[in-house]
Amino acid sequence: MNPILAIYPGSFDPVTNGHLDLIERGAKIFDRLVVAILQNAEKSPLFTLSERIEMLREVTRPFSNVEVDSFRGLLVEYARRRGARVLLRGIRAVSDYEFELQMAMMNRKIESGLETVFMLPAAEYSFLSSRLVREIAQLGGSVAGLVPPAIEDRLRTKVS
Ligand code: PNS
């Protein structure tokens, strides 16, 4: 059986403890896991693409089979280029399911050989999102325990 390469795509603006929890779970199951950051010209992210790459590389350093990369355009095209067989996505609550199902089915329609695998983060992260982390940090609240300590420092500097 060939090694299984999985792609964990997202915006990661910034990476949270919920993302990291999923990366850890994914890294245990798949032979290689590529965390792929979407380069989206339309969105105006808080952190630049290179900052997000740097932050993700820093926090995923302990995982020897995890790589950080970025992509633009269609996710399935990127997955094909990388030779991936799996797309990994996290589902926190029922509310995530509808959109995730739509994306997974659409990706399957375009590329039937690619499987989307959903994993659940630890229950303590089921309420966590990058959007809320950004909002709390921008309004001067504490994000301790929501993001890795290195990201907490970056957020503080970014919004100060
Ligand atoms: O962290 P996010 O914003 O929930 O991640 C969304 C992401 C990057 C997985 C999604 O927007 C995506 O795959 N974008 C790439 C463009 C694409 O392939 N669109 C068709 C999806 S069916």
PDB file of C-alpha atoms and ligand atoms in Angstrom:
ATOM      1  CA  MET A   1       0.000   0.000   0.000  1.00  0.00           C
ATOM      2  CA  ASN A   2       1.382   3.401  -0.985  1.00  0.00           C
ATOM      3  CA  PRO A   3       1.886   5.963   1.767  1.00  0.00           C
ATOM      4  CA  ILE A   4      -1.133   8.209   2.233  1.00  0.00           C
ATOM      5  CA  LEU A   5      -0.575  11.921   1.792  1.00  0.00           C
ATOM      6  CA  ALA A   6      -3.347  14.068   3.255  1.00  0.00           C
ATOM      7  CA  ILE A   7      -3.913  17.781   2.797  1.00  0.00           C
ATOM      8  CA  TYR A   8      -5.341  19.917   5.569  1.00  0.00           C
ATOM      9  CA  PRO A   9      -6.399  23.140   3.799  1.00  0.00           C
ATOM     10  CA  GLY A  10      -7.528  26.398   5.346  1.00  0.00           C
ATOM     11  CA  SER A  11      -6.952  30.093   5.923  1.00  0.00           C
ATOM     12  CA  PHE A  12      -5.230  29.701   9.320  1.00  0.00           C
ATOM     13  CA  ASP A  13      -5.518  33.419  10.119  1.00  0.00           C
ATOM     14  CA  PRO A  14      -4.122  32.645  12.656  1.00  0.00           C
ATOM     15  CA  VAL A  15      -3.577  28.971  13.533  1.00  0.00           C
ATOM     16  CA  THR A  16      -5.514  28.089  16.719  1.00  0.00           C
ATOM     17  CA  ASN A  17      -5.227  25.290  19.271  1.00  0.00           C
ATOM     18  CA  GLY A  18      -8.185  23.685  17.500  1.00  0.00           C
ATOM     19  CA  HIS A  19      -6.212  23.536  14.226  1.00  0.00           C
ATOM     20  CA  LEU A  20      -3.193  22.204  16.071  1.00  0.00           C
ATOM     21  CA  ASP A  21      -5.288  19.520  17.739  1.00  0.00           C
ATOM     22  CA  LEU A  22      -6.525  18.391  14.329  1.00  0.00           C
ATOM     23  CA  ILE A  23      -3.000  18.449  12.886  1.00  0.00           C
ATOM     24  CA  GLU A  24      -1.826  16.223  15.726  1.00  0.00           C
ATOM     25  CA  ARG A  25      -4.688  13.774  15.145  1.00  0.00           C
ATOM     26  CA  GLY A  26      -4.151  13.793  11.369  1.00  0.00           C
ATOM     27  CA  ALA A  27      -0.394  13.287  11.702  1.00  0.00           C
ATOM     28  CA  LYS A  28      -1.056  10.084  13.679  1.00  0.00           C
ATOM     29  CA  ILE A  29      -3.306   8.620  11.011  1.00  0.00           C
ATOM     30  CA  PHE A  30      -1.752   9.666   7.720  1.00  0.00           C
ATOM     31  CA  ASP A  31       1.799   9.008   6.549  1.00  0.00           C
ATOM     32  CA  ARG A  32       2.275  12.637   5.546  1.00  0.00           C
ATOM     33  CA  LEU A  33       0.153  15.664   6.271  1.00  0.00           C
ATOM     34  CA  VAL A  34       0.462  18.895   4.320  1.00  0.00           C
ATOM     35  CA  VAL A  35      -1.072  21.934   5.991  1.00  0.00           C
ATOM     36  CA  ALA A  36      -1.976  24.042   2.955  1.00  0.00           C
ATOM     37  CA  ILE A  37      -2.738  27.732   3.395  1.00  0.00           C
ATOM     38  CA  LEU A  38      -5.065  29.304   0.846  1.00  0.00           C
ATOM     39  CA  GLN A  39      -3.632  32.357  -0.886  1.00  0.00           C
ATOM     40  CA  ASN A  40      -6.817  34.303  -1.330  1.00  0.00           C
ATOM     41  CA  ALA A  41      -6.471  37.666  -3.018  1.00  0.00           C
ATOM     42  CA  GLU A  42     -10.080  38.636  -2.200  1.00  0.00           C
ATOM     43  CA  LYS A  43      -9.902  38.269   1.569  1.00  0.00           C
ATOM     44  CA  SER A  44      -7.840  40.754   3.523  1.00  0.00           C
ATOM     45  CA  PRO A  45      -6.274  38.622   6.235  1.00  0.00           C
ATOM     46  CA  LEU A  46      -4.906  39.917   9.532  1.00  0.00           C
ATOM     47  CA  PHE A  47      -1.642  38.028   8.957  1.00  0.00           C
ATOM     48  CA  THR A  48       0.143  37.990   5.612  1.00  0.00           C
ATOM     49  CA  LEU A  49       0.655  34.678   3.875  1.00  0.00           C
ATOM     50  CA  SER A  50       4.336  34.580   4.821  1.00  0.00           C
ATOM     51  CA  GLU A  51       3.497  35.304   8.467  1.00  0.00           C
ATOM     52  CA  ARG A  52       0.948  32.492   8.472  1.00  0.00           C
ATOM     53  CA  ILE A  53       3.452  30.087   6.891  1.00  0.00           C
ATOM     54  CA  GLU A  54       6.065  31.061   9.460  1.00  0.00           C
ATOM     55  CA  MET A  55       3.651  30.660  12.402  1.00  0.00           C
ATOM     56  CA  LEU A  56       2.421  27.267  11.206  1.00  0.00           C
ATOM     57  CA  ARG A  57       5.976  26.031  10.631  1.00  0.00           C
ATOM     58  CA  GLU A  58       6.872  27.098  14.143  1.00  0.00           C
ATOM     59  CA  VAL A  59       3.975  25.327  15.851  1.00  0.00           C
ATOM     60  CA  THR A  60       4.140  22.142  13.735  1.00  0.00           C
ATOM     61  CA  ARG A  61       7.901  21.666  14.216  1.00  0.00           C
ATOM     62  CA  PRO A  62       7.374  18.764  16.676  1.00  0.00           C
ATOM     63  CA  PHE A  63       5.586  16.725  13.988  1.00  0.00           C
ATOM     64  CA  SER A  64       8.150  15.169  11.652  1.00  0.00           C
ATOM     65  CA  ASN A  65       5.582  14.084   9.022  1.00  0.00           C
ATOM     66  CA  VAL A  66       3.859  17.485   8.777  1.00  0.00           C
ATOM     67  CA  GLU A  67       4.724  20.043   6.081  1.00  0.00           C
ATOM     68  CA  VAL A  68       3.421  23.585   5.625  1.00  0.00           C
ATOM     69  CA  ASP A  69       2.718  24.895   2.129  1.00  0.00           C
ATOM     70  CA  SER A  70       0.424  27.384   0.392  1.00  0.00           C
ATOM     71  CA  PHE A  71      -1.759  27.141  -2.674  1.00  0.00           C
ATOM     72  CA  ARG A  72      -3.886  29.305  -4.924  1.00  0.00           C
ATOM     73  CA  GLY A  73      -6.741  28.288  -7.195  1.00  0.00           C
ATOM     74  CA  LEU A  74      -8.688  25.069  -6.885  1.00  0.00           C
ATOM     75  CA  LEU A  75      -7.906  22.871  -3.915  1.00  0.00           C
ATOM     76  CA  VAL A  76      -8.446  19.666  -5.904  1.00  0.00           C
ATOM     77  CA  GLU A  77      -5.916  20.827  -8.526  1.00  0.00           C
ATOM     78  CA  TYR A  78      -3.368  21.469  -5.809  1.00  0.00           C
ATOM     79  CA  ALA A  79      -4.128  18.041  -4.272  1.00  0.00           C
ATOM     80  CA  ARG A  80      -3.622  16.414  -7.663  1.00  0.00           C
ATOM     81  CA  ARG A  81      -0.281  18.176  -8.141  1.00  0.00           C
ATOM     82  CA  ARG A  82       0.842  16.994  -4.710  1.00  0.00           C
ATOM     83  CA  GLY A  83      -0.332  13.415  -5.282  1.00  0.00           C
ATOM     84  CA  ALA A  84      -2.657  13.568  -2.257  1.00  0.00           C
ATOM     85  CA  ARG A  85      -5.409  10.995  -1.699  1.00  0.00           C
ATOM     86  CA  VAL A  86      -7.134  12.678   1.224  1.00  0.00           C
ATOM     87  CA  LEU A  87      -8.464  16.122   2.151  1.00  0.00           C
ATOM     88  CA  LEU A  88      -8.706  16.554   5.897  1.00  0.00           C
ATOM     89  CA  ARG A  89     -11.252  18.945   7.429  1.00  0.00           C
ATOM     90  CA  GLY A  90     -12.352  19.527  10.994  1.00  0.00           C
ATOM     91  CA  ILE A  91     -15.991  19.620  12.036  1.00  0.00           C
ATOM     92  CA  ARG A  92     -16.658  21.371  15.317  1.00  0.00           C
ATOM     93  CA  ALA A  93     -20.415  21.356  15.497  1.00  0.00           C
ATOM     94  CA  VAL A  94     -23.483  20.538  13.416  1.00  0.00           C
ATOM     95  CA  SER A  95     -23.369  24.102  12.103  1.00  0.00           C
ATOM     96  CA  ASP A  96     -20.094  23.329  10.273  1.00  0.00           C
ATOM     97  CA  TYR A  97     -21.527  20.255   8.648  1.00  0.00           C
ATOM     98  CA  GLU A  98     -23.705  21.823   5.950  1.00  0.00           C
ATOM     99  CA  PHE A  99     -20.938  23.901   4.382  1.00  0.00           C
ATOM    100  CA  GLU A 100     -18.351  21.147   4.782  1.00  0.00           C
ATOM    101  CA  LEU A 101     -20.674  18.618   3.155  1.00  0.00           C
ATOM    102  CA  GLN A 102     -21.268  20.982   0.221  1.00  0.00           C
ATOM    103  CA  MET A 103     -17.533  21.520  -0.268  1.00  0.00           C
ATOM    104  CA  ALA A 104     -16.701  17.834   0.087  1.00  0.00           C
ATOM    105  CA  MET A 105     -19.363  16.787  -2.416  1.00  0.00           C
ATOM    106  CA  MET A 106     -18.296  19.485  -4.878  1.00  0.00           C
ATOM    107  CA  ASN A 107     -14.651  18.472  -4.559  1.00  0.00           C
ATOM    108  CA  ARG A 108     -15.671  14.834  -5.125  1.00  0.00           C
ATOM    109  CA  LYS A 109     -17.620  15.869  -8.237  1.00  0.00           C
ATOM    110  CA  ILE A 110     -14.498  17.497  -9.685  1.00  0.00           C
ATOM    111  CA  GLU A 111     -12.034  14.859  -8.501  1.00  0.00           C
ATOM    112  CA  SER A 112     -13.678  11.549  -7.579  1.00  0.00           C
ATOM    113  CA  GLY A 113     -10.460   9.845  -6.494  1.00  0.00           C
ATOM    114  CA  LEU A 114      -9.924  12.260  -3.632  1.00  0.00           C
ATOM    115  CA  GLU A 115     -11.533  11.407  -0.280  1.00  0.00           C
ATOM    116  CA  THR A 116     -12.536  14.061   2.244  1.00  0.00           C
ATOM    117  CA  VAL A 117     -12.001  12.847   5.795  1.00  0.00           C
ATOM    118  CA  PHE A 118     -13.645  14.737   8.657  1.00  0.00           C
ATOM    119  CA  MET A 119     -12.171  14.681  12.115  1.00  0.00           C
ATOM    120  CA  LEU A 120     -13.450  16.144  15.377  1.00  0.00           C
ATOM    121  CA  PRO A 121     -11.253  18.406  17.460  1.00  0.00           C
ATOM    122  CA  ALA A 122     -11.126  17.955  21.249  1.00  0.00           C
ATOM    123  CA  ALA A 123     -14.404  19.097  22.837  1.00  0.00           C
ATOM    124  CA  GLU A 124     -12.691  22.040  24.528  1.00  0.00           C
ATOM    125  CA  TYR A 125     -11.975  23.533  21.089  1.00  0.00           C
ATOM    126  CA  SER A 126     -15.444  22.999  19.644  1.00  0.00           C
ATOM    127  CA  PHE A 127     -16.284  26.697  20.064  1.00  0.00           C
ATOM    128  CA  LEU A 128     -12.991  28.033  18.767  1.00  0.00           C
ATOM    129  CA  SER A 129     -12.472  29.862  15.476  1.00  0.00           C
ATOM    130  CA  SER A 130      -9.770  32.083  13.989  1.00  0.00           C
ATOM    131  CA  ARG A 131     -12.398  34.782  13.434  1.00  0.00           C
ATOM    132  CA  LEU A 132     -13.295  34.941  17.132  1.00  0.00           C
ATOM    133  CA  VAL A 133      -9.631  34.820  18.141  1.00  0.00           C
ATOM    134  CA  ARG A 134      -8.910  37.816  15.867  1.00  0.00           C
ATOM    135  CA  GLU A 135     -11.894  39.699  17.245  1.00  0.00           C
ATOM    136  CA  ILE A 136     -10.976  39.065  20.894  1.00  0.00           C
ATOM    137  CA  ALA A 137      -7.350  40.082  20.285  1.00  0.00           C
ATOM    138  CA  GLN A 138      -8.366  43.203  18.358  1.00  0.00           C
ATOM    139  CA  LEU A 139     -10.659  44.229  21.212  1.00  0.00           C
ATOM    140  CA  GLY A 140      -7.922  43.765  23.791  1.00  0.00           C
ATOM    141  CA  GLY A 141      -9.106  40.454  25.307  1.00  0.00           C
ATOM    142  CA  SER A 142      -6.937  37.507  26.275  1.00  0.00           C
ATOM    143  CA  VAL A 143      -6.550  34.609  23.862  1.00  0.00           C
ATOM    144  CA  ALA A 144      -4.524  32.501  26.304  1.00  0.00           C
ATOM    145  CA  GLY A 145      -5.350  28.817  25.869  1.00  0.00           C
ATOM    146  CA  LEU A 146      -7.003  29.466  22.514  1.00  0.00           C
ATOM    147  CA  VAL A 147      -3.810  29.710  20.437  1.00  0.00           C
ATOM    148  CA  PRO A 148      -0.257  28.450  21.044  1.00  0.00           C
ATOM    149  CA  PRO A 149       1.813  30.883  23.211  1.00  0.00           C
ATOM    150  CA  ALA A 150       3.993  31.920  20.214  1.00  0.00           C
ATOM    151  CA  ILE A 151       0.857  32.946  18.318  1.00  0.00           C
ATOM    152  CA  GLU A 152      -0.454  34.836  21.352  1.00  0.00           C
ATOM    153  CA  ASP A 153       2.704  37.001  21.240  1.00  0.00           C
ATOM    154  CA  ARG A 154       2.340  37.550  17.497  1.00  0.00           C
ATOM    155  CA  LEU A 155      -1.296  38.574  17.915  1.00  0.00           C
ATOM    156  CA  ARG A 156      -0.438  41.017  20.674  1.00  0.00           C
ATOM    157  CA  THR A 157       2.233  42.658  18.504  1.00  0.00           C
ATOM    158  CA  LYS A 158      -0.028  42.698  15.465  1.00  0.00           C
ATOM    159  CA  VAL A 159      -2.941  44.498  17.144  1.00  0.00           C
ATOM    160  CA  SER A 160      -0.899  46.872  19.319  1.00  0.00           C
TER     161      SER A 160
HETATM  162  O1  PNS B   1     -10.200  27.909   6.767  1.00  0.00           O
HETATM  163  P1  PNS B   1     -11.303  27.986   5.755  1.00  0.00           P
HETATM  164  O2  PNS B   1     -11.468  29.423   5.300  1.00  0.00           O
HETATM  165  O3  PNS B   1     -12.570  27.377   6.259  1.00  0.00           O
HETATM  166  O4  PNS B   1     -10.849  27.118   4.476  1.00  0.00           O
HETATM  167  C1  PNS B   1     -11.631  27.087   3.314  1.00  0.00           C
HETATM  168  C2  PNS B   1     -10.885  26.396   2.133  1.00  0.00           C
HETATM  169  C3  PNS B   1      -9.503  26.988   1.954  1.00  0.00           C
HETATM  170  C4  PNS B   1     -10.754  24.915   2.431  1.00  0.00           C
HETATM  171  C5  PNS B   1     -11.743  26.591   0.856  1.00  0.00           C
HETATM  172  O5  PNS B   1     -12.105  27.922   0.732  1.00  0.00           O
HETATM  173  C6  PNS B   1     -11.043  26.129  -0.421  1.00  0.00           C
HETATM  174  O6  PNS B   1     -10.836  24.961  -0.631  1.00  0.00           O
HETATM  175  N1  PNS B   1     -10.654  27.107  -1.281  1.00  0.00           N
HETATM  176  C7  PNS B   1      -9.922  26.851  -2.499  1.00  0.00           C
HETATM  177  C8  PNS B   1     -10.761  27.132  -3.740  1.00  0.00           C
HETATM  178  C9  PNS B   1     -11.616  25.939  -4.097  1.00  0.00           C
HETATM  179  O7  PNS B   1     -11.139  24.863  -4.354  1.00  0.00           O
HETATM  180  N2  PNS B   1     -12.939  26.180  -4.097  1.00  0.00           N
HETATM  181  C10 PNS B   1     -13.930  25.163  -4.395  1.00  0.00           C
HETATM  182  C11 PNS B   1     -14.394  24.498  -3.111  1.00  0.00           C
HETATM  183  S1  PNS B   1     -15.679  23.323  -3.398  1.00  0.00           S
END
